[in-house]
mmCIF file with all atom_site columns, C-alpha atoms in Angstrom:
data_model
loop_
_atom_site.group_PDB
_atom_site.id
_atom_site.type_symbol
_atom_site.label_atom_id
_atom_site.label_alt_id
_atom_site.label_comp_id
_atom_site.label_asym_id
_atom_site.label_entity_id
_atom_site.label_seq_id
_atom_site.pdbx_PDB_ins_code
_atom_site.Cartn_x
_atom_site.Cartn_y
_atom_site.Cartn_z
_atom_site.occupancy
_atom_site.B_iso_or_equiv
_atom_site.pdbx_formal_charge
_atom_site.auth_seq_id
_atom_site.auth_comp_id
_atom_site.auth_asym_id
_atom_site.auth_atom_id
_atom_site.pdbx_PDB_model_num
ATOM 1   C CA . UNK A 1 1   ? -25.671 -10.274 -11.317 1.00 64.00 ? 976  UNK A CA 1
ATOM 2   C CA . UNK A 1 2   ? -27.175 -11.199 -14.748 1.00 70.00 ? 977  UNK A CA 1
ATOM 3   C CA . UNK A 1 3   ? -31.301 -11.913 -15.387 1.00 74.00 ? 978  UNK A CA 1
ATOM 4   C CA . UNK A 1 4   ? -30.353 -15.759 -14.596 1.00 81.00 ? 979  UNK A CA 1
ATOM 5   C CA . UNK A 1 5   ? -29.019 -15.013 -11.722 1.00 80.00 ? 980  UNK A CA 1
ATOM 6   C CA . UNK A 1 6   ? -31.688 -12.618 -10.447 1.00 83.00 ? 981  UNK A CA 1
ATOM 7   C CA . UNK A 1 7   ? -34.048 -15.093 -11.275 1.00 86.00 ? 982  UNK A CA 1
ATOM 8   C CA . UNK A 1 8   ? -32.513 -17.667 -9.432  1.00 89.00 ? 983  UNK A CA 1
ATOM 9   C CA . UNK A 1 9   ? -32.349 -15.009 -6.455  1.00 88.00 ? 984  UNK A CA 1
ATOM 10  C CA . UNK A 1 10  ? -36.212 -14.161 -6.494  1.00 90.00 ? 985  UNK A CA 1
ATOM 11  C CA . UNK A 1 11  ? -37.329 -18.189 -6.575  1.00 92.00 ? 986  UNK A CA 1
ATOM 12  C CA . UNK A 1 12  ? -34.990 -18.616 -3.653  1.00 92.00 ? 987  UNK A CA 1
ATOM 13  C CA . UNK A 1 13  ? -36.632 -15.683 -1.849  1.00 92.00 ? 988  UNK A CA 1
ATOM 14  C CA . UNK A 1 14  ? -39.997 -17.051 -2.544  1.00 94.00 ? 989  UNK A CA 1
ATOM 15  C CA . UNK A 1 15  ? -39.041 -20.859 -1.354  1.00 94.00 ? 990  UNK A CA 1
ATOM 16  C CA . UNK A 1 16  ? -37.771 -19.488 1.367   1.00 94.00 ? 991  UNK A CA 1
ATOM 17  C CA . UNK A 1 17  ? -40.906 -17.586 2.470   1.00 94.00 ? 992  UNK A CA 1
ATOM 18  C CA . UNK A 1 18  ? -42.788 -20.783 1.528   1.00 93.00 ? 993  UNK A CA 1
ATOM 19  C CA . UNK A 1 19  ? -40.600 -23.085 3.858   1.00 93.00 ? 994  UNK A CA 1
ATOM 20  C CA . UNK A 1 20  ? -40.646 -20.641 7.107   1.00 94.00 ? 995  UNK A CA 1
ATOM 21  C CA . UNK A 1 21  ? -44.486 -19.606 6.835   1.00 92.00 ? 996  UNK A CA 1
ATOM 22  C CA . UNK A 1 22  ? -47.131 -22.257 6.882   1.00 91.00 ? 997  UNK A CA 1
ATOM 23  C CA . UNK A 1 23  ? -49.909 -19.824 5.555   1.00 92.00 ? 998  UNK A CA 1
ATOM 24  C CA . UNK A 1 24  ? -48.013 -19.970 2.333   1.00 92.00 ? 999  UNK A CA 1
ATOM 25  C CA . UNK A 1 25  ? -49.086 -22.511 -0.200  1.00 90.00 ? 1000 UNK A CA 1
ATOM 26  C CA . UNK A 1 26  ? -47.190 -21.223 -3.637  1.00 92.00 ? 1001 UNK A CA 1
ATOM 27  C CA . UNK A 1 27  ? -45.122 -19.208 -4.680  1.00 92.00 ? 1002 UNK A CA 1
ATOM 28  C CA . UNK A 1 28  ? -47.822 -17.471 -6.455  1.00 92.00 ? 1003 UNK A CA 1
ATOM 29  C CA . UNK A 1 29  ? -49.329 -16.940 -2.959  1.00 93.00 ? 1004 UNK A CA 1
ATOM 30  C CA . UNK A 1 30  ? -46.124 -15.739 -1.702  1.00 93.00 ? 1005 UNK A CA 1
ATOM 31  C CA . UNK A 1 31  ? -45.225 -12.753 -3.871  1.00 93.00 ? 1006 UNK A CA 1
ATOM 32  C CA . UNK A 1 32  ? -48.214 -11.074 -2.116  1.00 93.00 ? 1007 UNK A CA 1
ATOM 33  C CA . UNK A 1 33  ? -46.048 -11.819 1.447   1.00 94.00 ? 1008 UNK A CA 1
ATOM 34  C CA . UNK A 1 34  ? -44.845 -8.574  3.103   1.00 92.00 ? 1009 UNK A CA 1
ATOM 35  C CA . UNK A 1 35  ? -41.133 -9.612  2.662   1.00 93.00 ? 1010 UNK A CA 1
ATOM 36  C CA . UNK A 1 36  ? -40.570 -9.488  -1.091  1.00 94.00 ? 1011 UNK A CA 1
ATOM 37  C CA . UNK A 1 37  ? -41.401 -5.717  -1.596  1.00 94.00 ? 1012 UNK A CA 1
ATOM 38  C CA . UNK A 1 38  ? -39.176 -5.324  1.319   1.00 95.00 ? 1013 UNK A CA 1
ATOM 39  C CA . UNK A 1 39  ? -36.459 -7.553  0.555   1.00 95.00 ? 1014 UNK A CA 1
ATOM 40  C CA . UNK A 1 40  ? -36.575 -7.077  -3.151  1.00 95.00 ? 1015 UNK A CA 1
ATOM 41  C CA . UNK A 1 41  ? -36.971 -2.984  -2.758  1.00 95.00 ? 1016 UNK A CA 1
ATOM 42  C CA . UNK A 1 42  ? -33.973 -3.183  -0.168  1.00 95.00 ? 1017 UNK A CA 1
ATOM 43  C CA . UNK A 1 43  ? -31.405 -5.093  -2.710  1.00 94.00 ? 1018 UNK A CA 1
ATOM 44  C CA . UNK A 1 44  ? -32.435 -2.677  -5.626  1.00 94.00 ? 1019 UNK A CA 1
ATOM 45  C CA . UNK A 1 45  ? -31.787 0.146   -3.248  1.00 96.00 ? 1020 UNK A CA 1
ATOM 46  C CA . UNK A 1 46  ? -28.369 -1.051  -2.065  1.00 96.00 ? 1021 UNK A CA 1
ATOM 47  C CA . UNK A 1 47  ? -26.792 -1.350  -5.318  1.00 94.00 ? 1022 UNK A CA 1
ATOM 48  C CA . UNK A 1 48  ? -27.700 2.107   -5.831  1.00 95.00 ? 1023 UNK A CA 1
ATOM 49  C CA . UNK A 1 49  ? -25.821 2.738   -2.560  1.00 96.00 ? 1024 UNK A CA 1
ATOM 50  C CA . UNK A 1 50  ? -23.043 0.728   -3.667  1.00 95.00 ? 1025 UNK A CA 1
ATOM 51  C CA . UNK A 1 51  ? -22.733 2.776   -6.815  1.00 95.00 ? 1026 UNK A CA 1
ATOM 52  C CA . UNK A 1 52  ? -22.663 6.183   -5.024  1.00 94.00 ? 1027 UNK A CA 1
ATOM 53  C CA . UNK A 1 53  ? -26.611 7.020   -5.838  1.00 96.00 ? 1028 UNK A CA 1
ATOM 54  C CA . UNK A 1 54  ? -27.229 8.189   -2.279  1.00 95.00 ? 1029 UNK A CA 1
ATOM 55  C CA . UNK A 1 55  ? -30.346 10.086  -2.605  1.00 96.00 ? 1030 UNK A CA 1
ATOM 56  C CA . UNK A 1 56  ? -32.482 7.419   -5.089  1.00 96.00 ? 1031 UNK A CA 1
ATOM 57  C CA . UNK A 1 57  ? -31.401 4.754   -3.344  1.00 96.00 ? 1032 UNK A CA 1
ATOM 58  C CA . UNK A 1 58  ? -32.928 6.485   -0.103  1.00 96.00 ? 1033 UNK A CA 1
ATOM 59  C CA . UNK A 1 59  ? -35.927 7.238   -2.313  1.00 97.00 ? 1034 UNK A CA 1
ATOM 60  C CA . UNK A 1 60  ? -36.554 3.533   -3.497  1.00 96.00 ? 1035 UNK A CA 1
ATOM 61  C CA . UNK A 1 61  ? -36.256 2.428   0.239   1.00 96.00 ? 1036 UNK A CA 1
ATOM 62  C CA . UNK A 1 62  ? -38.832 5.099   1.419   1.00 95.00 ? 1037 UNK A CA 1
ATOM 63  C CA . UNK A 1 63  ? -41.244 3.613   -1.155  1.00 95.00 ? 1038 UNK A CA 1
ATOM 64  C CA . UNK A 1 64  ? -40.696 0.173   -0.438  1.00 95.00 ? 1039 UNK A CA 1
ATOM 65  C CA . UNK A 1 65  ? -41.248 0.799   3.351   1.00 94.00 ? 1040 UNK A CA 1
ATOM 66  C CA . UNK A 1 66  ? -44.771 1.808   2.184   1.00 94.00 ? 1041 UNK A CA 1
ATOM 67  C CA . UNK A 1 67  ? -45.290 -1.186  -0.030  1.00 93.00 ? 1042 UNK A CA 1
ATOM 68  C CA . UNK A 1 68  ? -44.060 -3.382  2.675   1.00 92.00 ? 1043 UNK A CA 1
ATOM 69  C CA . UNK A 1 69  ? -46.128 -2.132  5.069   1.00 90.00 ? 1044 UNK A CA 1
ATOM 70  C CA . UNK A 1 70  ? -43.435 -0.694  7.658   1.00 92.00 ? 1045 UNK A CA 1
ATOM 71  C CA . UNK A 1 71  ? -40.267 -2.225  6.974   1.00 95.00 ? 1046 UNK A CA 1
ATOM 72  C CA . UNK A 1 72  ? -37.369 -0.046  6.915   1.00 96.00 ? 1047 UNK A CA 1
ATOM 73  C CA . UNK A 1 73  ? -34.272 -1.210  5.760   1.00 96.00 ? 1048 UNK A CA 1
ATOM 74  C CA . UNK A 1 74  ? -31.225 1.311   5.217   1.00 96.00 ? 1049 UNK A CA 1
ATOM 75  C CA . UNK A 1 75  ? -29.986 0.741   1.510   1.00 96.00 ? 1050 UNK A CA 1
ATOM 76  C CA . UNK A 1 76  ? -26.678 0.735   3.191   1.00 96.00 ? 1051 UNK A CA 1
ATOM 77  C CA . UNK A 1 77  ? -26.716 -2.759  5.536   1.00 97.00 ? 1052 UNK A CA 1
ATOM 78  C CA . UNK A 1 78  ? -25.372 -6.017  4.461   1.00 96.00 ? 1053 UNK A CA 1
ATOM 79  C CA . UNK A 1 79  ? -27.940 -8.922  4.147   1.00 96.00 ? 1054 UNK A CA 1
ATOM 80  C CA . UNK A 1 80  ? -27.050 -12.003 3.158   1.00 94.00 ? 1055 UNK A CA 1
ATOM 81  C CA . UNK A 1 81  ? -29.138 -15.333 1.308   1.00 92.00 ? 1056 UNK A CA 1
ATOM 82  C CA . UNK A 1 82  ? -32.614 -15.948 2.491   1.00 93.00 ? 1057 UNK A CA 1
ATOM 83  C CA . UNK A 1 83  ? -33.030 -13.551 4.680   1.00 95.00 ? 1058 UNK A CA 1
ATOM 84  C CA . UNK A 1 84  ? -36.693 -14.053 6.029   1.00 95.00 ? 1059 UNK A CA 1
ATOM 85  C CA . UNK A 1 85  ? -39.247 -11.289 7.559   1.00 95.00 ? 1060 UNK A CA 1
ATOM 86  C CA . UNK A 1 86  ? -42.265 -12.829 9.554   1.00 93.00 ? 1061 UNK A CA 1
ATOM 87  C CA . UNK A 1 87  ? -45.194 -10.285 9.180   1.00 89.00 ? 1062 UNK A CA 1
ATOM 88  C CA . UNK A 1 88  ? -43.036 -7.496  9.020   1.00 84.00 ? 1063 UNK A CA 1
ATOM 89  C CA . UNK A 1 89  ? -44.323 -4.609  10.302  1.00 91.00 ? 1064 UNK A CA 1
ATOM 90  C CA . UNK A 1 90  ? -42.339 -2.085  12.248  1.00 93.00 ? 1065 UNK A CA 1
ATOM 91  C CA . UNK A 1 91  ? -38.472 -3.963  11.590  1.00 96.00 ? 1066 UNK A CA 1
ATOM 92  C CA . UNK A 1 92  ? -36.156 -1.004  11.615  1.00 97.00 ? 1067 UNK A CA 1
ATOM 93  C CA . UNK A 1 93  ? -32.643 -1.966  10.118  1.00 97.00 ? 1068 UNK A CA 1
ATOM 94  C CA . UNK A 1 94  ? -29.654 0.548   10.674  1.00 95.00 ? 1069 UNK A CA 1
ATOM 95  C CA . UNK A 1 95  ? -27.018 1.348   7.454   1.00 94.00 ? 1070 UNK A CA 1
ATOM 96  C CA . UNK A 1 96  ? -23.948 -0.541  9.341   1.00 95.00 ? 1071 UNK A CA 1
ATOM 97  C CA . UNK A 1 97  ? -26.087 -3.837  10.417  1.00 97.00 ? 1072 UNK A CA 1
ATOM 98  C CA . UNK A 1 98  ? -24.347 -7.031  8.581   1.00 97.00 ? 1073 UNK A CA 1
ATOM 99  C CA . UNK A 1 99  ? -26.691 -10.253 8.496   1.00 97.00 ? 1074 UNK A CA 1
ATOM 100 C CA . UNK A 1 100 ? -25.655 -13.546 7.598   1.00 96.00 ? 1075 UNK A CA 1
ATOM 101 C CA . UNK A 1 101 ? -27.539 -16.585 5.387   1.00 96.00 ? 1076 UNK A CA 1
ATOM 102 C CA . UNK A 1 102 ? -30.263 -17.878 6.384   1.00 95.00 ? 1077 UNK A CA 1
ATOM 103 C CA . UNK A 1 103 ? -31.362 -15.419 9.153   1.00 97.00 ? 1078 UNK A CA 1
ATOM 104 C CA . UNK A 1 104 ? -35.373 -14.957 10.371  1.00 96.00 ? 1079 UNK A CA 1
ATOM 105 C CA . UNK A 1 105 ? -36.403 -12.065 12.078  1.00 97.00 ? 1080 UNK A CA 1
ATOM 106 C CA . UNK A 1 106 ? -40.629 -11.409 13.134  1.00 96.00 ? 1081 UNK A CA 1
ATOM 107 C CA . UNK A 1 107 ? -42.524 -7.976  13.307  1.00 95.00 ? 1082 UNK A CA 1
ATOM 108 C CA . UNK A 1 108 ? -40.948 -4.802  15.320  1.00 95.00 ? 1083 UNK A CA 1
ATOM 109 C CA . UNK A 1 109 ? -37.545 -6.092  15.737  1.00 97.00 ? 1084 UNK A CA 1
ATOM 110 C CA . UNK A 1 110 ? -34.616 -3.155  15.870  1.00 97.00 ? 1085 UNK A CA 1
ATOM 111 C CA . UNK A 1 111 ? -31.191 -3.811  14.647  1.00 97.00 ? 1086 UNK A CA 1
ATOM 112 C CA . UNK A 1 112 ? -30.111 -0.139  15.996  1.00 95.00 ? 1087 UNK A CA 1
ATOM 113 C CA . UNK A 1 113 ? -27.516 2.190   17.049  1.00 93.00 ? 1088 UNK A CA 1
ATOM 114 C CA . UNK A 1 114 ? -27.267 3.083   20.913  1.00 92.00 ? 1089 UNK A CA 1
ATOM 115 C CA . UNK A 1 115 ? -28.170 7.238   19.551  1.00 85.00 ? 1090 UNK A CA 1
ATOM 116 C CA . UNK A 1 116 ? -26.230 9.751   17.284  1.00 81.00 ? 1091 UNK A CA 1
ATOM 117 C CA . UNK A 1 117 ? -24.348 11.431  20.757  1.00 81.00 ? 1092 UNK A CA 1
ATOM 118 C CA . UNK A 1 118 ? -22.766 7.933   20.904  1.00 82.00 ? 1093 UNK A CA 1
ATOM 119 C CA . UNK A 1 119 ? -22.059 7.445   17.533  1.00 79.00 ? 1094 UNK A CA 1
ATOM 120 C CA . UNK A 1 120 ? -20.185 10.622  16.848  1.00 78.00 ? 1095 UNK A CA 1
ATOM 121 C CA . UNK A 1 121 ? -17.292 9.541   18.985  1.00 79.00 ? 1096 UNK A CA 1
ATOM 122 C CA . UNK A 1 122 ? -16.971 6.313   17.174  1.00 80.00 ? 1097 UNK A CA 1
ATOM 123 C CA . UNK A 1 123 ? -14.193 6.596   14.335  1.00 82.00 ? 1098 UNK A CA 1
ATOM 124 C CA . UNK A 1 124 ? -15.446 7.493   11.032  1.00 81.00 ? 1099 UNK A CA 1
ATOM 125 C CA . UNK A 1 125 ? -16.568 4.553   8.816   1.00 79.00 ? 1100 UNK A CA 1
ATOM 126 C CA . UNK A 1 126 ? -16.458 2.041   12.172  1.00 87.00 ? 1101 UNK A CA 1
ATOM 127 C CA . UNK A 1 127 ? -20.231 -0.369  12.330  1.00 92.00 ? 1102 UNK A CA 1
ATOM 128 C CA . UNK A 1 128 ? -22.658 1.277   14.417  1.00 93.00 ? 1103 UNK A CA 1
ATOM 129 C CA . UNK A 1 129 ? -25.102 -1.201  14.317  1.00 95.00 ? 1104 UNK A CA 1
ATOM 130 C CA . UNK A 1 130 ? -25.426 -5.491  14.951  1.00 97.00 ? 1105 UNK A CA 1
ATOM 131 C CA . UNK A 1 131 ? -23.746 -8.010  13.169  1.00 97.00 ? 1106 UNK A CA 1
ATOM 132 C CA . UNK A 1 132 ? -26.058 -10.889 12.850  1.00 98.00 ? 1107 UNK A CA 1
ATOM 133 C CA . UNK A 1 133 ? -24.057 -14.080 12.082  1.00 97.00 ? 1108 UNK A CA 1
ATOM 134 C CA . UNK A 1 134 ? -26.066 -17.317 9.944   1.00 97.00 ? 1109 UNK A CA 1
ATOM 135 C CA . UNK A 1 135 ? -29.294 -18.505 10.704  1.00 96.00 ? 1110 UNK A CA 1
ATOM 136 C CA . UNK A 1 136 ? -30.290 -16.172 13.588  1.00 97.00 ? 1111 UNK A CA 1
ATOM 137 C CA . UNK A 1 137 ? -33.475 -16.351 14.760  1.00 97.00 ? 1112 UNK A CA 1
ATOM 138 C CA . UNK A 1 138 ? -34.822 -12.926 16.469  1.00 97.00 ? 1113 UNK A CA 1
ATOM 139 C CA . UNK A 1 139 ? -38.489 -12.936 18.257  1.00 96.00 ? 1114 UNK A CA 1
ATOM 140 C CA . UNK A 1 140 ? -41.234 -10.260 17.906  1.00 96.00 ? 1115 UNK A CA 1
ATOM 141 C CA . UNK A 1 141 ? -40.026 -7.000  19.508  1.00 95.00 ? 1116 UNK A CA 1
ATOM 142 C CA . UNK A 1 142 ? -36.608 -7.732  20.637  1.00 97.00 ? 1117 UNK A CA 1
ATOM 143 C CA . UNK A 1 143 ? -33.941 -4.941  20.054  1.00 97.00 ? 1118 UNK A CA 1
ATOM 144 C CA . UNK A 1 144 ? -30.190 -5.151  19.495  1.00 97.00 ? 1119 UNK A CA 1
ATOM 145 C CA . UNK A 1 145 ? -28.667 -2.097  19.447  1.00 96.00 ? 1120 UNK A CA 1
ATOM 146 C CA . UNK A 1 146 ? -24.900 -0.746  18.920  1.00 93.00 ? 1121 UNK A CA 1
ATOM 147 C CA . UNK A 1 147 ? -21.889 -2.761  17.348  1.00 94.00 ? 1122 UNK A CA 1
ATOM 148 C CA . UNK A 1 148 ? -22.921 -6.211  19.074  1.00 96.00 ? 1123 UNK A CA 1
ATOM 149 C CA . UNK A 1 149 ? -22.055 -9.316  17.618  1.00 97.00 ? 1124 UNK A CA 1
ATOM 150 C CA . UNK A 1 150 ? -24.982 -12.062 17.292  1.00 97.00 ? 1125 UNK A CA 1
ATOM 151 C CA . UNK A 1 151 ? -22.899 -15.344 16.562  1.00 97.00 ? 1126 UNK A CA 1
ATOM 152 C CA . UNK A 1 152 ? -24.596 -18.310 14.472  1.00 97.00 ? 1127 UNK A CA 1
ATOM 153 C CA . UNK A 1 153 ? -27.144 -20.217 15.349  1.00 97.00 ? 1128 UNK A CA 1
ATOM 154 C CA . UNK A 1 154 ? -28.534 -18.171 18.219  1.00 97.00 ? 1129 UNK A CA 1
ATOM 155 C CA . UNK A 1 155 ? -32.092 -17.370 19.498  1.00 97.00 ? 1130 UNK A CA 1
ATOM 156 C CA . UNK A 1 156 ? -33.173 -13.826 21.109  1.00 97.00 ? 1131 UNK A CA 1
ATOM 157 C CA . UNK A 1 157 ? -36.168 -14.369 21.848  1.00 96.00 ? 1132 UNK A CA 1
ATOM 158 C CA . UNK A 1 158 ? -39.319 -11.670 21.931  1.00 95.00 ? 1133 UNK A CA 1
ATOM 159 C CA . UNK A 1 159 ? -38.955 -8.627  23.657  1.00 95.00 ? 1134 UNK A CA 1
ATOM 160 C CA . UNK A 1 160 ? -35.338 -9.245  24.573  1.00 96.00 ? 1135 UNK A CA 1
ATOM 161 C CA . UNK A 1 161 ? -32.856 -6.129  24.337  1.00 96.00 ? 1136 UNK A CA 1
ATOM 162 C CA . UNK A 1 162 ? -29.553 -7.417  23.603  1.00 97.00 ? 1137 UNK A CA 1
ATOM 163 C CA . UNK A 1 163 ? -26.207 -4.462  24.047  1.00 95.00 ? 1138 UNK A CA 1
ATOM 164 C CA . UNK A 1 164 ? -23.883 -7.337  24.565  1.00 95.00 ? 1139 UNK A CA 1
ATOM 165 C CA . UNK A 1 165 ? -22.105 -9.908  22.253  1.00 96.00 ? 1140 UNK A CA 1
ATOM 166 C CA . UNK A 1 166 ? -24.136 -12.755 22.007  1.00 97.00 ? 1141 UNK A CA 1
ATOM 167 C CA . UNK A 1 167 ? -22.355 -16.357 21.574  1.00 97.00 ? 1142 UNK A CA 1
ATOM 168 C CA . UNK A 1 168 ? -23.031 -18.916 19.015  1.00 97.00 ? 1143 UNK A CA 1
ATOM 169 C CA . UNK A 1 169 ? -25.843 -20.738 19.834  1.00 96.00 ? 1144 UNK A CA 1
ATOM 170 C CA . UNK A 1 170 ? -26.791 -19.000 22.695  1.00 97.00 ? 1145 UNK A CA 1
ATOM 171 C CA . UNK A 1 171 ? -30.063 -18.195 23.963  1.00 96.00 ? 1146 UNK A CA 1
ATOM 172 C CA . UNK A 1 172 ? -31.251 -14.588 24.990  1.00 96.00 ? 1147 UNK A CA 1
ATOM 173 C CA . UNK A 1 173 ? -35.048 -14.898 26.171  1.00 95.00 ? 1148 UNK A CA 1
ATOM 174 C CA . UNK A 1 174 ? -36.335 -12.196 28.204  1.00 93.00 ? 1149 UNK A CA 1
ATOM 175 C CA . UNK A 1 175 ? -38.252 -12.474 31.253  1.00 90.00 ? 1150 UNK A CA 1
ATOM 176 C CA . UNK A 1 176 ? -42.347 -14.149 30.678  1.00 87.00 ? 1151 UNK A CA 1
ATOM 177 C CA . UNK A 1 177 ? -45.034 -12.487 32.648  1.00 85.00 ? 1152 UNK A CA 1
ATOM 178 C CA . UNK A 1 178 ? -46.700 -14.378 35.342  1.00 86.00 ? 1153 UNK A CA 1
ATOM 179 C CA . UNK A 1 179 ? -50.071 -14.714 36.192  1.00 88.00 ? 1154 UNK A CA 1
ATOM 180 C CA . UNK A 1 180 ? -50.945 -12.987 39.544  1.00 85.00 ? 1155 UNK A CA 1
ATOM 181 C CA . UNK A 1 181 ? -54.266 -13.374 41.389  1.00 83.00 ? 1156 UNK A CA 1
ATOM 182 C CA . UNK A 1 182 ? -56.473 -10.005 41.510  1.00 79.00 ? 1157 UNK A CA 1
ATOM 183 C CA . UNK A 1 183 ? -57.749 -8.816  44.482  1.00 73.00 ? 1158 UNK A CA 1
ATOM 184 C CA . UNK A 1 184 ? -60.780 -6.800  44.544  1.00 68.00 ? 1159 UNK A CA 1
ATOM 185 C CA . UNK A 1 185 ? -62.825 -6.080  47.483  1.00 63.00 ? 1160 UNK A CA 1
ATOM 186 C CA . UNK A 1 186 ? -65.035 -8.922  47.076  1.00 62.00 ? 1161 UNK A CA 1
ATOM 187 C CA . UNK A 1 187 ? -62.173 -11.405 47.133  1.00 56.00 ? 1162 UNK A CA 1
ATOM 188 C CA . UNK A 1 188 ? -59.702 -9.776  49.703  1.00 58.00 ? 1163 UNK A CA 1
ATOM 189 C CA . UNK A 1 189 ? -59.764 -11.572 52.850  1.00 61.00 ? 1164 UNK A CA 1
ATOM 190 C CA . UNK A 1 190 ? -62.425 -10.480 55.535  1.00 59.00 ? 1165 UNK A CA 1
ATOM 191 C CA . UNK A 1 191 ? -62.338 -11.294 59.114  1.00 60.00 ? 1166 UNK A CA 1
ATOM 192 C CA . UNK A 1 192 ? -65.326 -13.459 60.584  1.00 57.00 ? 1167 UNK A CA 1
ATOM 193 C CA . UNK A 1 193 ? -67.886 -11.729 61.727  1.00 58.00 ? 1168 UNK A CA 1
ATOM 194 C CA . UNK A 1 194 ? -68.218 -13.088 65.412  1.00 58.00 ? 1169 UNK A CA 1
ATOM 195 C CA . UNK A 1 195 ? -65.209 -11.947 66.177  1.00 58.00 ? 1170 UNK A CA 1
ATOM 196 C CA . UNK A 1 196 ? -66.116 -8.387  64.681  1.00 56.00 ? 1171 UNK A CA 1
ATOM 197 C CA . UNK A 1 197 ? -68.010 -5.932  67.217  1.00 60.00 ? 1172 UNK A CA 1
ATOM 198 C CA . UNK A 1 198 ? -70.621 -4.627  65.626  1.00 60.00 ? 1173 UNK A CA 1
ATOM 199 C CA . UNK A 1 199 ? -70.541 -1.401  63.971  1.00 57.00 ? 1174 UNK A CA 1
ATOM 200 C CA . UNK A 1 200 ? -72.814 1.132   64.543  1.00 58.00 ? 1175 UNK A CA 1
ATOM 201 C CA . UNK A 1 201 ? -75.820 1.160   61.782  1.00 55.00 ? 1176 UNK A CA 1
ATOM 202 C CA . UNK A 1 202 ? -75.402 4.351   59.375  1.00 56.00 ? 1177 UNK A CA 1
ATOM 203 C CA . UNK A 1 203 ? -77.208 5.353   56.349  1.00 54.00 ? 1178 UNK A CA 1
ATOM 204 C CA . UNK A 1 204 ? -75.901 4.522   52.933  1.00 51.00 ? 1179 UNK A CA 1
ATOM 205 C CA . UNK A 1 205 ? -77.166 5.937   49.693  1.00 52.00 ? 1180 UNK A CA 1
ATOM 206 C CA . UNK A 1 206 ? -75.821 3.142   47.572  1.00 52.00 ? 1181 UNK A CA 1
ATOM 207 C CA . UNK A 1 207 ? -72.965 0.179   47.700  1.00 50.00 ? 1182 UNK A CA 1
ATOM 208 C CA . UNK A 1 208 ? -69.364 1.406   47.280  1.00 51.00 ? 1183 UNK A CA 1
ATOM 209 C CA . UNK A 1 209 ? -68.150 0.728   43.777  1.00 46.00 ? 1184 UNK A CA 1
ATOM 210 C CA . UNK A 1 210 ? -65.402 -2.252  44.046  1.00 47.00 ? 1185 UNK A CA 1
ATOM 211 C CA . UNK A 1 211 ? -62.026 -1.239  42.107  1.00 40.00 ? 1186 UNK A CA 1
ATOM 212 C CA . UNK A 1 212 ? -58.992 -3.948  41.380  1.00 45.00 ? 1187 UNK A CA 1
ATOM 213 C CA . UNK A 1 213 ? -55.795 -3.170  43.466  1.00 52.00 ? 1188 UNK A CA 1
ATOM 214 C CA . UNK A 1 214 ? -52.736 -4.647  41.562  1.00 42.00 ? 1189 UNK A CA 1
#
């Protein structure tokens, strides 16, 4: 890729930050967003892989993860056009993961392997990690480990953990909390007093202290 076509690259990168994140108001504004060390540092750092420079490319990723603030992508995973990382902090992406156009993923998300004991029966060279297909959308938190497939145009939402193919357009949302009334002493149920004999009278030295029960 020539300087035009860098160029061209970058502007898209910082559109693209501009179109998914309100905050943003130029592009000016948006080369200070958490993605473009990350995303930038990453694509430097993969051509190094490409071209057999194993060790700097590692190097230029472990700096970039500091000037990103916690984003680690392996030099070695595929990524394709405006790729988009909400806030940022804590993504972890594995050396085999593939990811299409267009794809957004927010803070803490995992695109992991299911653990080395696993992966050393696996052939050599076979993906170890997600493929992500176009314009994926993956929530806060959520993990996706081993050699799943994430087809286009689907949603995992936050916190989900995804080990199974996911279909196009699908949906993977994992369960909300519910709100759930506390009881304490003061609110448990008591029973009326007239129909409570009377206890006899003893001598406290202070009020019991009234703790939640979940």
């Amino acid at each position: 890729m020539g300087a035009r076509g860098l160029y061209r690259a970058a502007v898209a990168d910082l559109d693209t930050i501009r179109e998914r994140d309100p905050s943003m108001r130029s592009r000016t504004e948006a080369l200070l967003h958490p993605a473009v060390p990350a995303i930038w540092g990453y694509r430097a750092a993969h051509r190094m892989h490409r071209r057999g420079l194993r060790r700097t490319a590692r190097l230029v990723s472990a700096i970039t993860r500091v000037l990103s603030g916690g984003i680690e992508i392996h030099p070695g995973a595929r990524i394709g056009r405006r790729f988009f990382i909400d806030h940022g902090t804590g993504v972890v992406i594995g050396e085999t993961a593939v990811i299409g156009d267009d794809v957004t993923i927010f803070h803490q998300v995992t695109l992991g392997s299911v653990g080395w004991w696993h992966d050393q029966e696996r052939p050599e060279g076979s993906r170890r990690h997600p493929a992500v297909g176009d314009r994926v959308v993956i929530g806060a938190n959520a993990t996706v480990l081993g050699a799943v497939t994430v087809g286009s145009d689907a949603v995992i939402g936050a916190q989900a953990l995804v080990i199974k193919d996911v279909p196009d357009g699908a949906r993977v949302l994992a369960p909300t909390a519910e709100p759930r009334r506390r009881r304490t002493e003061r609110t448990a149920r008591r029973p009326h007093p007239a129909t409570t004999p009377a206890a006899p009278a003893r001598r406290d030295h202070g009020a019991p202290t009234a703790f939640p029960t979940w």
